[in-house]
Coordinates of C-alpha atoms in Angstrom, one line a residue:
M1 CA 0.1 0.2 0.1
R2 CA 2.6 2.4 0.8
E3 CA 4.4 1.8 -2.5
R4 CA 1.0 2.5 -4.4
L5 CA 0.8 5.3 -2.6
R6 CA 4.5 6.6 -3.5
D7 CA 3.7 5.8 -6.9
A8 CA 0.6 7.8 -7.0
R9 CA 2.2 10.6 -5.2
W10 CA 5.0 11.7 -7.5
P11 CA 3.0 12.7 -10.4
V12 CA 1.1 15.2 -8.3
L13 CA 3.9 16.3 -6.3
V14 CA 6.5 17.1 -9.0
P15 CA 4.0 19.1 -11.3
V16 CA 2.8 21.1 -8.2
L17 CA 6.6 21.9 -7.2
V18 CA 7.4 23.2 -10.8
Y19 CA 4.3 25.1 -10.4
L20 CA 5.0 26.7 -7.2
A21 CA 8.8 27.5 -8.4
L22 CA 7.5 29.1 -11.5
A23 CA 4.6 31.3 -9.7
L24 CA 7.3 32.3 -6.9
S25 CA 9.9 33.2 -9.4
G26 CA 7.5 35.3 -11.2
A27 CA 8.2 33.4 -14.4
S28 CA 5.8 33.8 -17.4
Y29 CA 5.4 33.1 -21.1
S30 CA 4.1 36.6 -21.5
S31 CA 5.1 38.8 -24.3
I32 CA 4.7 42.2 -22.1
G33 CA 8.4 42.8 -22.6
I34 CA 7.8 43.7 -26.3
D35 CA 9.5 47.0 -27.2
Q36 CA 6.1 48.5 -27.5
L37 CA 5.6 48.7 -23.8
R38 CA 9.3 49.6 -23.0
E39 CA 10.5 53.1 -22.0
T40 CA 13.2 52.4 -23.9
P41 CA 13.1 49.2 -26.6
G42 CA 16.0 47.6 -26.6
E43 CA 17.1 48.0 -22.8
H44 CA 15.4 45.4 -20.8
S45 CA 14.8 45.9 -17.3
G46 CA 14.7 42.2 -15.6
L47 CA 15.4 39.1 -16.8
M48 CA 13.7 37.9 -20.4
L49 CA 14.7 35.0 -22.4
G50 CA 13.7 35.1 -25.9
T51 CA 11.8 37.3 -27.9
P52 CA 8.1 38.7 -27.3
L53 CA 5.7 38.0 -29.8
S54 CA 4.1 40.7 -31.5
E55 CA 1.4 38.5 -32.9
R56 CA -0.1 37.9 -29.5
S57 CA -1.5 41.4 -29.1
D58 CA -4.8 39.7 -27.6
E59 CA -2.3 38.5 -24.4
W60 CA 0.3 42.0 -24.0
A61 CA -2.2 44.4 -25.1
T62 CA -5.3 43.1 -23.4
S63 CA -5.3 40.3 -21.1
T64 CA -2.2 40.8 -19.2
P65 CA -3.1 44.6 -18.7
G66 CA -6.5 43.8 -17.7
L67 CA -5.1 41.3 -15.4
L68 CA -2.7 43.8 -13.7
R69 CA -5.5 46.2 -13.6
V70 CA -7.2 43.8 -10.9
M71 CA -4.1 43.8 -9.3
T72 CA -3.4 47.2 -8.8
T73 CA -7.4 48.4 -8.0
G74 CA -8.5 45.1 -6.0
S75 CA -11.5 44.9 -7.9
T76 CA -12.4 43.2 -11.0
D77 CA -14.5 46.1 -12.3
D78 CA -14.1 47.8 -15.5
L79 CA -13.0 51.4 -15.8
N80 CA -14.2 52.6 -19.2
P81 CA -17.6 54.1 -19.1
L82 CA -18.1 53.3 -22.8
T83 CA -17.7 49.9 -22.3
A84 CA -20.3 47.1 -21.1
D85 CA -19.3 45.2 -18.0
E86 CA -16.8 42.8 -19.1
Q87 CA -15.8 40.5 -16.7
F88 CA -17.3 37.5 -18.2
L89 CA -14.8 38.0 -21.3
N90 CA -11.8 38.8 -18.8
Q91 CA -12.2 35.7 -17.2
L92 CA -13.0 37.6 -14.2
P93 CA -15.7 36.6 -11.2
G94 CA -18.9 38.7 -11.6
G95 CA -21.0 37.2 -8.8
P96 CA -20.6 34.5 -6.2
V97 CA -20.8 31.2 -8.6
S98 CA -18.4 32.4 -10.7
T99 CA -15.8 33.8 -7.6
V100 CA -16.0 29.9 -6.8
V101 CA -15.2 28.7 -10.5
L102 CA -12.3 31.3 -10.9
F103 CA -11.0 31.0 -7.4
D104 CA -7.6 32.0 -8.7
R105 CA -9.0 35.1 -10.8
W106 CA -10.3 36.2 -7.7
A107 CA -7.2 35.8 -6.0
L108 CA -5.8 38.7 -8.5
Q109 CA -7.7 41.0 -6.2
L110 CA -5.2 40.5 -3.6
G111 CA -2.8 42.5 -5.5
P112 CA -2.8 45.7 -3.0
W113 CA -1.3 43.2 -0.7
L114 CA 0.8 40.4 -2.4
P115 CA 3.5 40.8 -5.1
D116 CA 1.8 41.3 -8.5
Q117 CA 4.4 39.2 -10.4
V118 CA 3.4 35.9 -8.3
L119 CA -0.4 36.3 -8.4
Y120 CA 0.0 37.1 -12.2
S121 CA 2.5 34.0 -12.6
A122 CA 0.3 31.7 -10.6
T123 CA -2.8 32.6 -12.7
L124 CA -1.0 32.3 -16.1
W125 CA 0.6 28.8 -15.4
L126 CA -2.6 27.0 -13.6
P127 CA -4.0 25.5 -16.6
M128 CA -0.3 24.0 -17.2
L129 CA -0.7 22.4 -13.8
L130 CA -4.1 21.1 -14.4
L131 CA -3.1 19.7 -17.8
A132 CA -0.5 17.9 -15.9
L133 CA -2.6 16.6 -13.1
G134 CA -5.6 15.6 -15.0
V135 CA -4.4 13.9 -18.2
P136 CA -2.2 11.1 -17.0
A137 CA -4.5 10.5 -14.2
W138 CA -7.4 10.3 -16.7
F139 CA -5.3 8.0 -19.2
R140 CA -3.9 6.1 -16.1
R141 CA -7.7 5.0 -15.4
I142 CA -8.5 3.8 -19.1
T143 CA -5.6 2.5 -20.2
G144 CA -3.8 1.2 -16.9
S145 CA -0.7 3.1 -17.4
S146 CA -0.2 7.1 -17.1
R147 CA 3.0 7.3 -19.6
V148 CA 1.0 7.9 -22.8
G149 CA -0.9 10.6 -20.5
W150 CA 2.5 12.1 -20.1
L151 CA 3.0 11.7 -23.9
A152 CA -0.3 13.6 -24.5
V153 CA 0.9 16.5 -22.3
A154 CA 3.9 16.8 -24.3
L155 CA 2.2 17.0 -27.9
L156 CA -0.6 19.2 -26.3
V157 CA 1.6 21.4 -24.9
L158 CA 4.4 21.7 -27.9
S159 CA 1.9 21.5 -30.5
P160 CA 2.4 25.0 -32.6
L161 CA -1.2 26.1 -32.2
A162 CA -1.0 26.1 -28.2
V163 CA 2.5 28.0 -28.4
W164 CA 1.6 30.6 -30.9
W165 CA -1.6 31.2 -29.4
S166 CA 0.0 31.6 -25.8
F167 CA -1.2 28.3 -24.9
G168 CA -5.2 29.2 -25.4
P169 CA -6.3 25.8 -25.7
I170 CA -4.7 24.3 -22.4
A171 CA -6.8 26.8 -20.9
S172 CA -9.9 24.3 -22.0
L173 CA -8.2 21.2 -21.8
G174 CA -6.3 21.6 -18.3
P175 CA -9.9 22.4 -16.5
L176 CA -11.6 19.7 -18.7
F177 CA -9.6 16.8 -17.9
V178 CA -9.3 17.8 -13.9
G179 CA -13.2 17.9 -13.9
C180 CA -13.4 14.4 -15.9
T181 CA -10.5 12.6 -13.6
A182 CA -12.5 13.8 -10.6
L183 CA -15.8 12.6 -12.3
M184 CA -14.1 9.3 -12.4
K185 CA -13.0 9.5 -8.9
A186 CA -16.6 10.3 -7.6
Q187 CA -17.9 7.2 -9.5
E188 CA -14.9 5.0 -7.5
A189 CA -16.0 6.4 -4.1
S190 CA -19.8 6.0 -5.1
L191 CA -19.0 2.3 -5.6
A192 CA -17.0 1.6 -2.6
R193 CA -19.9 3.3 -0.8
R194 CA -17.8 6.2 0.2
T195 CA -20.3 9.0 0.3
V196 CA -18.5 12.0 1.5
P197 CA -15.9 11.6 -0.9
A198 CA -17.9 11.0 -3.8
V199 CA -19.7 14.3 -2.9
A200 CA -16.6 15.9 -2.7
W201 CA -14.9 14.6 -5.9
G202 CA -18.6 15.1 -7.9
A203 CA -18.4 18.9 -6.6
V204 CA -14.7 19.5 -7.8
S205 CA -15.7 17.9 -11.2
A206 CA -18.8 20.1 -11.4
L207 CA -16.4 23.3 -10.6
F208 CA -13.9 22.7 -13.3
L209 CA -16.3 21.5 -15.7
A210 CA -18.2 24.5 -15.2
R211 CA -14.7 26.5 -15.6
T212 CA -14.7 25.7 -19.5
L213 CA -17.4 28.1 -19.9
Y214 CA -15.0 30.6 -19.8
A215 CA -12.4 29.0 -22.2
Y216 CA -12.5 30.3 -26.2
P217 CA -15.8 28.8 -27.1
P218 CA -15.0 27.1 -30.4
W219 CA -12.2 25.0 -29.0
S220 CA -14.0 24.4 -25.9
V221 CA -17.1 23.0 -27.6
V222 CA -14.6 20.6 -29.5
F223 CA -13.0 19.4 -26.7
D224 CA -15.9 19.2 -24.3
V225 CA -18.2 16.8 -26.4
S226 CA -15.5 14.7 -27.4
V227 CA -13.7 14.3 -23.8
L228 CA -16.8 14.4 -22.0
A229 CA -18.7 12.0 -23.7
T230 CA -15.3 9.2 -24.0
T231 CA -15.6 9.5 -19.8
V232 CA -19.1 9.0 -19.2
A233 CA -19.1 6.0 -22.2
F234 CA -16.3 4.6 -20.2
L235 CA -17.8 4.9 -16.8
L236 CA -21.1 3.6 -17.9
V237 CA -19.7 0.3 -20.0
P238 CA -19.4 -2.1 -16.7
R239 CA -23.0 -3.5 -15.6
V240 CA -21.8 -3.7 -12.0
G241 CA -22.8 -0.6 -10.3
R242 CA -24.3 0.9 -13.2
G243 CA -27.0 2.4 -11.3
R244 CA -24.8 4.2 -9.0
T245 CA -22.6 5.2 -11.7
A246 CA -25.4 6.5 -13.5
A247 CA -26.5 8.3 -10.5
V248 CA -23.0 10.0 -10.1
V249 CA -22.9 11.2 -13.4
A250 CA -26.4 12.5 -13.5
A251 CA -26.0 14.5 -10.0
T252 CA -22.5 15.6 -11.3
G253 CA -24.0 16.8 -14.7
A254 CA -26.8 18.5 -13.0
A255 CA -24.3 20.3 -10.5
T256 CA -22.2 21.3 -13.5
L257 CA -25.3 22.6 -15.4
A258 CA -26.7 24.5 -12.3
A259 CA -23.2 26.1 -11.8
I260 CA -23.0 26.9 -15.7
I261 CA -26.7 28.2 -15.6
A262 CA -25.6 30.4 -12.7
V263 CA -22.5 32.2 -14.0
V264 CA -24.6 32.9 -17.2
L265 CA -27.1 34.6 -15.0
E266 CA -24.6 36.3 -13.3
N267 CA -23.1 37.7 -16.6
R268 CA -26.3 37.9 -18.6
A269 CA -26.0 41.7 -19.0
T270 CA -22.6 41.3 -20.4
L271 CA -23.8 38.3 -22.7
T272 CA -26.9 40.3 -23.9
V273 CA -24.6 43.2 -25.0
L274 CA -22.4 40.5 -26.6
A275 CA -24.7 38.9 -28.8
D276 CA -26.4 42.6 -30.1
T277 CA -23.4 43.6 -31.6
V278 CA -22.5 43.9 -35.2
Y279 CA -19.3 42.4 -34.6
P280 CA -18.9 39.8 -33.5
G281 CA -22.7 39.3 -32.7
L282 CA -23.7 35.5 -32.8
R283 CA -21.1 33.9 -34.7
R284 CA -22.0 31.0 -37.0
S285 CA -20.1 28.6 -39.1
D286 CA -19.9 29.5 -42.6
G287 CA -19.9 26.0 -44.2
N288 CA -16.4 26.6 -45.9
P289 CA -14.1 23.3 -45.6
S290 CA -10.6 24.3 -44.0
A291 CA -7.3 23.2 -46.5
L292 CA -5.4 20.2 -45.7
P293 CA -2.6 22.6 -44.6
D294 CA -4.4 23.4 -41.6
I295 CA -4.7 20.3 -40.1
F296 CA -1.7 18.3 -41.3
A297 CA 1.1 20.7 -41.9
A298 CA 2.6 21.3 -38.0
P299 CA 5.5 19.5 -38.6
V300 CA 6.7 22.1 -40.8
L301 CA 5.9 25.2 -39.1
G302 CA 9.0 25.8 -37.1
V303 CA 9.6 28.6 -39.9
L304 CA 7.0 30.5 -38.3
H305 CA 9.7 31.8 -36.0
D306 CA 11.5 33.5 -38.5
H307 CA 8.4 35.6 -39.2
P308 CA 7.9 34.5 -42.7
V309 CA 5.6 36.4 -45.1
I310 CA 2.6 34.9 -44.7
A311 CA -0.2 35.5 -47.2
A312 CA -3.5 37.0 -45.9
S313 CA -2.6 35.6 -42.4
N314 CA -0.3 35.6 -39.3
A315 CA 1.7 33.1 -37.4
S316 CA -1.0 32.5 -35.3
E317 CA -3.7 31.6 -37.8
V318 CA -1.3 29.7 -39.9
S319 CA -0.3 27.4 -36.5
S320 CA -2.0 23.9 -36.0
S321 CA -2.2 20.7 -34.2
F322 CA -0.8 17.5 -34.7
G323 CA -3.2 16.0 -37.3
L324 CA -0.7 13.8 -38.7
T325 CA -2.0 11.2 -35.5
L326 CA -5.1 11.2 -37.3
V327 CA -3.7 9.2 -40.4
W328 CA -1.8 7.4 -38.1
V329 CA -4.7 5.9 -35.8
A330 CA -6.1 5.4 -39.2
V331 CA -3.5 2.8 -40.2
L332 CA -3.3 1.6 -36.4
A333 CA -6.7 0.7 -36.8
A334 CA -6.1 -2.2 -39.5
A335 CA -3.2 -3.9 -37.1
A336 CA -3.8 -6.6 -34.4
W337 CA -4.3 -5.1 -30.8
R338 CA -3.5 -6.5 -27.7
P339 CA -6.6 -7.8 -25.8
A340 CA -7.9 -5.0 -23.5
P341 CA -11.1 -4.4 -21.4
R342 CA -14.0 -3.7 -23.0
R343 CA -14.4 -0.1 -21.4
H344 CA -11.1 0.7 -22.8
R345 CA -12.3 -0.1 -26.5
V346 CA -15.6 1.9 -25.8
A347 CA -13.8 4.6 -25.1
I348 CA -11.4 4.5 -28.3
L349 CA -14.7 3.6 -30.0
V350 CA -16.8 7.2 -28.9
L351 CA -13.6 9.3 -29.1
G352 CA -12.9 8.0 -32.3
A353 CA -16.2 8.8 -33.5
T354 CA -16.3 12.2 -32.2
T355 CA -12.6 13.0 -33.7
A356 CA -14.2 12.1 -37.1
L357 CA -17.4 13.9 -36.5
W358 CA -15.1 17.4 -35.8
F359 CA -12.7 15.9 -38.8
A360 CA -15.8 16.0 -41.1
W361 CA -17.0 19.1 -39.8
S362 CA -13.7 20.7 -40.6
T363 CA -13.1 19.5 -44.0
L364 CA -16.3 19.1 -45.8
A365 CA -18.2 21.8 -47.7
L366 CA -21.8 22.4 -46.0
G367 CA -22.9 25.6 -47.7
T368 CA -25.7 27.4 -45.6
L369 CA -26.5 23.8 -43.7
A370 CA -23.8 24.4 -41.6
S371 CA -25.5 27.3 -39.8
S372 CA -28.5 25.5 -38.7
I373 CA -26.9 22.3 -37.0
P374 CA -27.5 22.9 -33.4
L375 CA -24.0 23.2 -31.2
L376 CA -22.0 22.5 -34.3
N377 CA -22.7 25.8 -35.8
Q378 CA -21.3 27.4 -32.8
V379 CA -17.8 26.5 -34.1
P380 CA -16.4 27.8 -37.4
Q381 CA -14.9 25.2 -39.2
A382 CA -11.6 26.5 -39.3
R383 CA -11.6 26.6 -35.5
A384 CA -12.5 22.9 -35.6
A385 CA -9.3 22.2 -37.8
D386 CA -7.2 24.1 -35.1
V387 CA -7.8 21.6 -32.5
V388 CA -8.9 18.3 -34.3
G389 CA -5.3 17.5 -34.1
M390 CA -5.3 17.7 -30.7
L391 CA -8.2 15.3 -30.4
G392 CA -5.9 12.8 -32.6
V393 CA -3.2 13.0 -29.9
L394 CA -5.7 11.9 -27.3
L395 CA -7.1 9.1 -29.6
L396 CA -3.7 7.8 -30.5
C397 CA -2.6 7.8 -26.8
L398 CA -5.4 5.5 -26.2
V399 CA -4.7 3.3 -28.8
L400 CA -0.9 2.8 -28.1
P401 CA -0.9 0.6 -25.2
L402 CA -3.1 -1.8 -27.3
L403 CA 0.0 -2.2 -29.7
P404 CA 1.9 -5.6 -29.4
D405 CA 5.0 -5.4 -27.7
L406 CA 6.9 -6.3 -31.3
G407 CA 4.6 -4.3 -33.6
A408 CA 4.0 -5.9 -37.0
R409 CA 6.8 -4.2 -39.5
R410 CA 4.2 -3.8 -42.0
V411 CA 2.1 -1.8 -40.1
A412 CA 5.0 0.2 -38.7
V413 CA 6.5 1.1 -42.1
A414 CA 2.9 1.4 -43.4
S415 CA 2.2 4.0 -40.2
A416 CA 5.6 6.1 -41.3
L417 CA 5.1 6.0 -44.9
A418 CA 1.3 7.6 -44.5
T419 CA 2.5 10.2 -41.8
G420 CA 5.5 11.2 -43.5
A421 CA 3.6 11.7 -47.1
T422 CA 1.0 13.5 -45.8
T423 CA 3.4 16.0 -43.9
A424 CA 5.1 16.4 -47.0
Y425 CA 1.9 17.3 -49.0
A426 CA 0.7 19.4 -46.4
G427 CA 3.8 21.0 -46.2
S428 CA 4.0 21.9 -49.9
L429 CA 0.6 23.0 -50.1
L430 CA 1.4 25.4 -47.3
R431 CA 4.7 26.6 -49.4
L432 CA 2.5 26.8 -52.5
T433 CA -0.6 28.9 -50.9
S434 CA 0.5 30.6 -47.7
I435 CA 4.5 30.8 -46.9
P436 CA 6.4 30.5 -50.3
T437 CA 9.4 31.1 -48.3
I438 CA 9.5 27.6 -46.7
S439 CA 12.7 25.7 -48.2
L440 CA 11.9 22.1 -49.6
M441 CA 14.6 20.9 -47.4
S442 CA 12.6 21.8 -44.2
I443 CA 9.4 20.1 -45.7
Y444 CA 11.4 16.9 -46.3
V445 CA 13.7 17.2 -43.3
A446 CA 10.0 17.5 -41.1
S447 CA 8.6 14.7 -43.2
L448 CA 11.5 12.4 -42.3
V449 CA 11.4 13.1 -38.6
V450 CA 7.8 12.3 -38.6
A451 CA 8.2 9.0 -40.2
V452 CA 11.0 7.8 -38.0
A453 CA 9.4 8.9 -34.9
V454 CA 6.3 7.1 -36.0
F455 CA 8.0 4.1 -37.2
L456 CA 10.2 3.5 -33.8
I457 CA 6.9 3.9 -31.7
T458 CA 4.8 1.7 -33.6
F459 CA 7.4 -1.0 -34.3
R460 CA 8.7 -0.9 -30.6
P461 CA 5.7 0.6 -28.3
R462 CA 7.3 -0.3 -25.3
R463 CA 10.8 1.3 -25.9
P464 CA 11.4 5.0 -25.3
Y465 CA 13.4 6.1 -28.4
G466 CA 10.6 6.4 -30.6
Y467 CA 9.0 8.7 -27.9
V468 CA 12.0 10.8 -27.3
V469 CA 12.3 11.6 -31.2
A470 CA 8.8 12.5 -31.1
V471 CA 8.8 14.7 -28.1
A472 CA 12.1 16.3 -29.0
G473 CA 11.2 17.0 -32.5
A474 CA 7.7 18.8 -31.3
A475 CA 9.9 20.5 -28.8
L476 CA 12.3 21.8 -31.8
L477 CA 9.4 23.5 -33.6
V478 CA 8.3 25.9 -30.9
W479 CA 11.3 26.1 -28.1
N480 CA 12.2 29.4 -29.2
V481 CA 8.5 31.0 -29.9
N482 CA 7.6 32.4 -26.5
P483 CA 9.9 34.1 -24.1
L484 CA 10.5 33.3 -20.7
L485 CA 9.8 36.5 -18.5
F486 CA 10.9 37.2 -15.3
G487 CA 8.8 39.7 -13.4
L488 CA 6.2 42.4 -15.5
A489 CA 9.1 44.0 -17.5
D490 CA 8.3 48.1 -17.4
L491 CA 4.6 47.6 -16.6
R492 CA 5.9 47.6 -13.3
G493 CA 9.2 49.3 -11.8
S494 CA 9.7 51.8 -14.5
T495 CA 9.4 55.5 -14.0
A496 CA 6.5 55.9 -16.2
A497 CA 4.6 53.2 -14.6
D498 CA 5.5 54.1 -11.1
E499 CA 4.1 57.8 -11.7
L500 CA 0.9 56.6 -13.0
L501 CA 0.6 53.9 -10.0
D502 CA 0.8 56.8 -8.0
E503 CA -1.4 58.9 -9.6
A504 CA -4.2 56.4 -10.4
P505 CA -5.5 56.1 -6.9
E506 CA -6.7 59.9 -6.8
V507 CA -8.0 60.0 -10.4
R508 CA -10.2 56.8 -9.4
E509 CA -11.5 58.5 -6.4
D510 CA -12.4 61.7 -8.3
G511 CA -14.2 60.0 -10.9
G512 CA -11.5 61.3 -13.2
L513 CA -10.6 59.7 -17.1
W514 CA -7.8 59.9 -19.4
A515 CA -7.4 59.1 -23.1
S516 CA -4.6 58.3 -25.0
D517 CA -3.7 58.2 -29.1
A518 CA -1.6 55.2 -28.6
F519 CA -2.6 51.7 -28.1
A520 CA 0.7 50.9 -26.3
V521 CA 0.0 53.9 -23.7
D522 CA -3.7 52.2 -23.4
S523 CA -1.9 49.3 -22.5
L524 CA -0.1 51.1 -19.8
L525 CA -3.2 53.1 -18.6
A526 CA -4.9 49.8 -17.8
S527 CA -2.2 48.1 -16.2
S528 CA -1.8 50.9 -13.6
G529 CA -5.3 51.1 -12.8
I530 CA -6.5 54.6 -14.8
P531 CA -9.7 54.7 -15.9
S532 CA -9.6 55.8 -19.7
L533 CA -11.7 56.1 -22.7
S534 CA -9.2 54.5 -24.5
G535 CA -8.6 51.0 -24.8
R536 CA -10.5 47.2 -25.2
Q537 CA -13.8 47.2 -25.8
L538 CA -14.6 43.3 -25.5
A539 CA -18.2 42.6 -24.5
G540 CA -19.8 45.4 -26.3
P541 CA -20.9 49.3 -26.0
E542 CA -22.8 51.3 -23.1
R543 CA -24.8 52.7 -25.2
D544 CA -25.9 56.0 -23.5
A545 CA -22.1 56.7 -23.2
W546 CA -21.4 56.2 -26.8
T547 CA -24.5 58.2 -28.1
A548 CA -23.6 61.3 -25.7
L549 CA -20.0 61.0 -27.4
D550 CA -21.8 61.4 -31.1
P551 CA -25.4 60.9 -31.1
D552 CA -25.1 61.5 -35.0
V553 CA -22.9 58.8 -36.0
D554 CA -24.5 55.2 -37.2
E555 CA -24.3 52.7 -34.2
S556 CA -22.7 50.1 -36.4
V557 CA -19.6 52.0 -35.8
W558 CA -19.4 51.5 -32.1
N559 CA -21.5 48.6 -31.7
R560 CA -18.7 46.3 -31.6
G561 CA -17.3 43.4 -29.3
G562 CA -13.8 42.3 -29.2
A563 CA -12.5 45.7 -30.5
F564 CA -9.7 48.4 -30.0
V565 CA -11.4 52.0 -29.0
W566 CA -8.2 54.4 -30.4
F567 CA -8.3 57.9 -30.4
Q568 CA -6.6 60.2 -32.8
W569 CA -6.6 64.0 -31.7
Q570 CA -7.3 66.7 -34.1
D571 CA -7.0 70.3 -34.0
K572 CA -10.3 71.5 -35.5
P573 CA -13.6 71.0 -33.2
G574 CA -16.1 67.9 -33.3
I575 CA -15.6 64.3 -33.5
A576 CA -15.7 61.6 -36.3
M577 CA -15.5 57.7 -36.4
E578 CA -14.8 55.1 -38.8
N579 CA -13.7 51.5 -38.5
P580 CA -10.0 50.7 -40.4
S581 CA -11.1 47.0 -39.4
P582 CA -13.7 45.2 -37.9
D583 CA -12.2 44.8 -34.7
V584 CA -11.0 48.8 -34.6
I585 CA -13.2 51.5 -33.5
L586 CA -11.6 55.0 -34.6
V587 CA -12.2 58.2 -32.7
R588 CA -11.0 61.4 -34.6
A589 CA -11.8 64.0 -32.0
S590 CA -10.6 67.2 -30.5
P591 CA -9.8 66.8 -26.8
C592 CA -11.9 70.2 -25.9
T593 CA -15.0 68.7 -28.0
L594 CA -14.4 65.7 -26.1
A595 CA -14.4 66.9 -22.8
E596 CA -17.5 68.8 -23.4
R597 CA -19.2 65.6 -24.1
M598 CA -17.6 63.8 -21.3
P599 CA -16.9 65.9 -18.6
A600 CA -15.1 63.6 -16.6
L601 CA -12.4 64.0 -19.1
E602 CA -9.4 65.3 -16.8
T603 CA -6.3 64.2 -19.0
I604 CA -5.1 63.2 -22.4
V605 CA -1.8 61.8 -23.3
A606 CA -0.5 62.8 -27.1
T607 CA 2.2 61.6 -29.2
R608 CA 2.7 65.1 -30.8
D609 CA 2.4 68.5 -29.4
L610 CA -1.0 70.0 -29.1
D611 CA -1.8 73.7 -29.2
M612 CA -5.3 74.4 -27.6
K613 CA -6.9 76.4 -25.1
C614 CA -8.3 73.9 -23.2
L615 CA -5.1 71.9 -22.6
Q616 CA -2.1 72.6 -20.4
E617 CA 1.2 70.4 -20.3
V618 CA 1.9 68.6 -17.4
R619 CA 4.9 66.4 -18.2
R620 CA 6.3 64.2 -20.9
F621 CA 7.6 60.6 -20.3
D622 CA 8.9 57.8 -22.9
W623 CA 7.2 54.7 -24.0
G624 CA 7.4 52.5 -26.7
G625 CA 10.2 54.5 -28.1
A626 CA 8.2 57.9 -28.5
P627 CA 7.8 60.7 -26.2
R628 CA 4.3 61.0 -24.6
I629 CA 2.9 64.6 -23.7
V630 CA 0.7 64.7 -20.8
Y631 CA -2.3 67.2 -20.9
D632 CA -4.5 68.3 -18.1
V633 CA -7.8 69.4 -19.9
T634 CA -9.4 72.6 -18.5
D635 CA -12.2 74.8 -19.3
G636 CA -10.1 77.0 -21.6
S637 CA -10.2 80.1 -19.9

């Protein structure tokens, strides 16, 4: 018994210790060290290994400044009167139930008393910890071994999609697997007639499953449907105790549903505003199929770190997960498998069926039919294509334990040829359509590495060398994509940040407002807790405020979610608005006119000298490689 406890302890203890080390050191993979958020670009305060990603502006210009704002103010309230409440879209608690579900985000409000960098790192790394705790435990219960679970963790975390999207998919997968594993433990406790542990594990399951509501919906729907269906099917297969198992599943499902409903009710105002926006509004699938490189080209995407010219796209959008695992599993389906419990095979069948569903959804032209299929229509086909390779990784790791110790040479060769050829073809298409600078050498070397790893694993599934090649190859694709940053760069500790942090409490207490004409300054204002008209409008508009700002402009200009609100100062009186892109609301305004319509406006920040009666220069500071001029807004007398 003691040996079993020791074996079970290390898979928990090691990830927790690594997590604590990262959190306490203030380490993160954030790109806030980018030059745009530096007082003096090129002169980095603190320690940063690697290069920040300009493509991840959703992180360094939005989510991270928003989290730092909460730590600064000790509140989750938004500070822009133009925008509707945004707690839900910022993954911040908006009521008692969401406070429990988002316990780590609630803890950010302790920022006035605890180190900001520790709170930030603890929040950022939590999904990784949940993934490391949940995935191996889930696979151990289904396959009898957690080793394939660790392979799954590695291939999920190291997929180009995860890395180029600042590990966004992990924010869904981590809580999902902890929730499903907790459901399994609740069922085990119930069958052993241990009521209190069963209830406790059921509550943990409901809490983490409800948390997936906050993840990016198009990905979360794909993951939730597939992994939950597989888990429930696995639990319900045995006839012995099926009644108690069904009761546990039903009770946990009801608790999860109740928590989700409560969260929705707490955020109903935000969701109503978002649904009524012109952009993004209620998105539906457009019925257009995804191209093969969107699914199968991941092994050649090491080229993205060189920032090549990409036709009509960017590195994040081109990135994908390891879809080659789908081809691999298809070949292995024809192989001889070792005997396995029926519930293991049922798990493979259910996950295989849901994966096939999402693969078909990603690749078939469905036209207007796509928007009329419930649930599926919430997932744009391109977004399903993003993550279907992750389902392939999970399915592969369910199948690998059933391969014989000495695999059939023909199956190993067929698997290697199929996956290598698929990689070469997808890479060639990517070179033709999107990234013409990909060299033929890199395509064929990547294809060869894929073929070698697949052959070694298939032929000798109990030997480590094939897995080493696979994980090392995946790591080489992405190891230098995200930086490793210690601290919070110039958003804390710089002269500009310290001055704003000192001023912010008085500005908030007086009900004052600022505005700037540079989005890099907007990020600084947000992270410092300065109420500002410029910045992000994630959920949608506060209609009365926008109407007061300009009653004559068409509301389609400002009725947008997921948008940047940019100001451009002009010398002539008046206000004009336009949308340079669907997610930008550009306001061209005289600061004097703006102050007349928004009387709380006290201060503006400008990138050029302004000569107006209503403005009085206060000071200057450097930010993002340019001087910024701070003006107080007066009555002009």
